[in-house]
């Protein structure tokens, strides 16, 4: 997984040639810490197909503010530099897996 910053967000996420899941989190957020292992496993599962990027909102307040992040953890799926789906809260790995696949497949079908 990549740790993105306000300075690297455009390169890490918006210019990515593969879909990107961004996890907006903070060290003090227990649900953020609970979801981290599931995201790590999904990062390995989807290696080369999807990038999973983490952004600490305390160290990088600009990007979350621009995207309207109001609670954490907030997960945003980007494809071709655009948000295609987002959700807030902590979810089990299988729910996240279905969300990722569904969002990307649905978006692909919509654009074909």
Short mmCIF file of C-alpha atoms in Angstrom, two decimals:
data_model
loop_
_atom_site.label_atom_id
_atom_site.label_comp_id
_atom_site.label_asym_id
_atom_site.label_seq_id
_atom_site.Cartn_x
_atom_site.Cartn_y
_atom_site.Cartn_z
CA UNK A 1 0.00 0.00 0.00
CA UNK A 2 1.07 3.54 -0.72
CA UNK A 3 0.95 6.42 1.76
CA UNK A 4 -0.16 9.44 -0.23
CA UNK A 5 0.10 13.11 0.72
CA UNK A 6 -1.59 16.29 -0.45
CA UNK A 7 1.52 16.84 -2.59
CA UNK A 8 1.57 13.36 -4.19
CA UNK A 9 -2.20 12.74 -4.47
CA UNK A 10 -2.44 13.82 -8.11
CA UNK A 11 0.36 11.46 -9.16
CA UNK A 12 -0.63 8.60 -6.82
CA UNK A 13 -4.36 8.68 -7.54
CA UNK A 14 -5.61 11.02 -10.25
CA UNK A 15 -3.00 10.04 -12.85
CA UNK A 16 -3.00 6.32 -12.01
CA UNK A 17 -3.42 3.92 -14.93
CA UNK A 18 -5.33 1.48 -12.68
CA UNK A 19 -8.30 2.12 -10.37
CA UNK A 20 -7.34 3.42 -6.91
CA UNK A 21 -9.01 2.92 -3.54
CA UNK A 22 -8.09 5.75 -1.17
CA UNK A 23 -8.45 5.15 2.57
CA UNK A 24 -8.76 8.45 4.45
CA UNK A 25 -7.79 7.66 8.05
CA UNK A 26 -6.10 8.92 11.23
CA UNK A 27 -3.97 7.26 13.91
CA UNK A 28 -6.50 8.02 16.66
CA UNK A 29 -9.41 6.42 14.75
CA UNK A 30 -10.14 2.90 16.05
CA UNK A 31 -12.39 1.88 13.11
CA UNK A 32 -9.57 3.01 10.79
CA UNK A 33 -7.16 0.70 12.59
CA UNK A 34 -9.69 -2.16 12.46
CA UNK A 35 -10.14 -1.91 8.69
CA UNK A 36 -6.39 -1.66 7.94
CA UNK A 37 -5.64 -5.44 7.86
CA UNK A 38 -8.52 -6.06 5.42
CA UNK A 39 -7.23 -3.32 3.13
CA UNK A 40 -3.71 -4.77 3.34
CA UNK A 41 -5.02 -8.20 2.27
CA UNK A 42 -7.06 -6.69 -0.57
CA UNK A 43 -4.01 -4.73 -1.69
CA UNK A 44 -2.14 -8.01 -2.09
CA UNK A 45 -5.10 -9.73 -3.76
CA UNK A 46 -5.54 -6.97 -6.36
CA UNK A 47 -1.85 -6.20 -6.89
CA UNK A 48 -1.40 -4.83 -10.40
CA UNK A 49 -5.16 -4.41 -10.93
CA UNK A 50 -6.04 -1.85 -8.25
CA UNK A 51 -3.91 0.42 -6.10
CA UNK A 52 -4.82 0.93 -2.46
CA UNK A 53 -3.59 4.22 -1.05
CA UNK A 54 -3.78 5.51 2.51
CA UNK A 55 -3.97 9.19 3.41
CA UNK A 56 -3.62 10.44 7.00
CA UNK A 57 -6.13 13.29 7.24
CA UNK A 58 -4.30 14.96 10.14
CA UNK A 59 -1.05 15.27 8.17
CA UNK A 60 -2.83 15.99 4.85
CA UNK A 61 -5.98 18.09 5.42
CA UNK A 62 -6.19 19.60 1.91
CA UNK A 63 -7.27 16.63 -0.19
CA UNK A 64 -9.92 15.27 2.22
CA UNK A 65 -11.36 18.78 2.52
CA UNK A 66 -11.58 19.16 -1.29
CA UNK A 67 -13.36 15.79 -1.54
CA UNK A 68 -15.79 16.57 1.29
CA UNK A 69 -14.59 13.83 3.65
CA UNK A 70 -16.66 14.28 6.81
CA UNK A 71 -16.01 11.06 8.71
CA UNK A 72 -13.34 8.39 8.82
CA UNK A 73 -12.57 5.85 7.71
CA UNK A 74 -13.77 7.10 4.32
CA UNK A 75 -13.01 4.99 1.28
CA UNK A 76 -13.05 6.50 -2.18
CA UNK A 77 -12.71 4.52 -5.40
CA UNK A 78 -11.15 6.45 -8.29
CA UNK A 79 -10.96 5.44 -11.93
CA UNK A 80 -9.44 7.61 -14.64
CA UNK A 81 -9.02 10.42 -12.11
CA UNK A 82 -12.69 10.49 -11.07
CA UNK A 83 -14.54 9.24 -8.00
CA UNK A 84 -16.72 6.31 -9.03
CA UNK A 85 -17.87 5.26 -5.54
CA UNK A 86 -17.30 5.99 -1.88
CA UNK A 87 -18.33 4.71 1.52
CA UNK A 88 -17.65 5.58 5.14
CA UNK A 89 -17.16 3.25 8.07
CA UNK A 90 -15.40 0.03 8.88
CA UNK A 91 -16.42 -3.07 6.93
CA UNK A 92 -15.26 -6.70 6.83
CA UNK A 93 -12.93 -7.71 4.02
CA UNK A 94 -15.58 -9.66 2.09
CA UNK A 95 -17.92 -6.64 2.02
CA UNK A 96 -15.08 -4.41 0.78
CA UNK A 97 -14.16 -6.99 -1.86
CA UNK A 98 -17.73 -7.09 -3.23
CA UNK A 99 -17.88 -3.26 -3.18
CA UNK A 100 -14.61 -2.94 -5.10
CA UNK A 101 -15.55 -5.52 -7.73
CA UNK A 102 -19.10 -4.20 -8.06
CA UNK A 103 -18.05 -0.58 -8.39
CA UNK A 104 -15.37 -1.24 -10.97
CA UNK A 105 -17.38 -3.76 -13.00
CA UNK A 106 -20.47 -1.55 -12.91
CA UNK A 107 -18.41 1.44 -14.02
CA UNK A 108 -16.83 -0.58 -16.85
CA UNK A 109 -20.24 -1.73 -18.12
CA UNK A 110 -21.61 1.82 -17.91
CA UNK A 111 -18.76 3.19 -20.03
CA UNK A 112 -18.80 0.51 -22.73
#
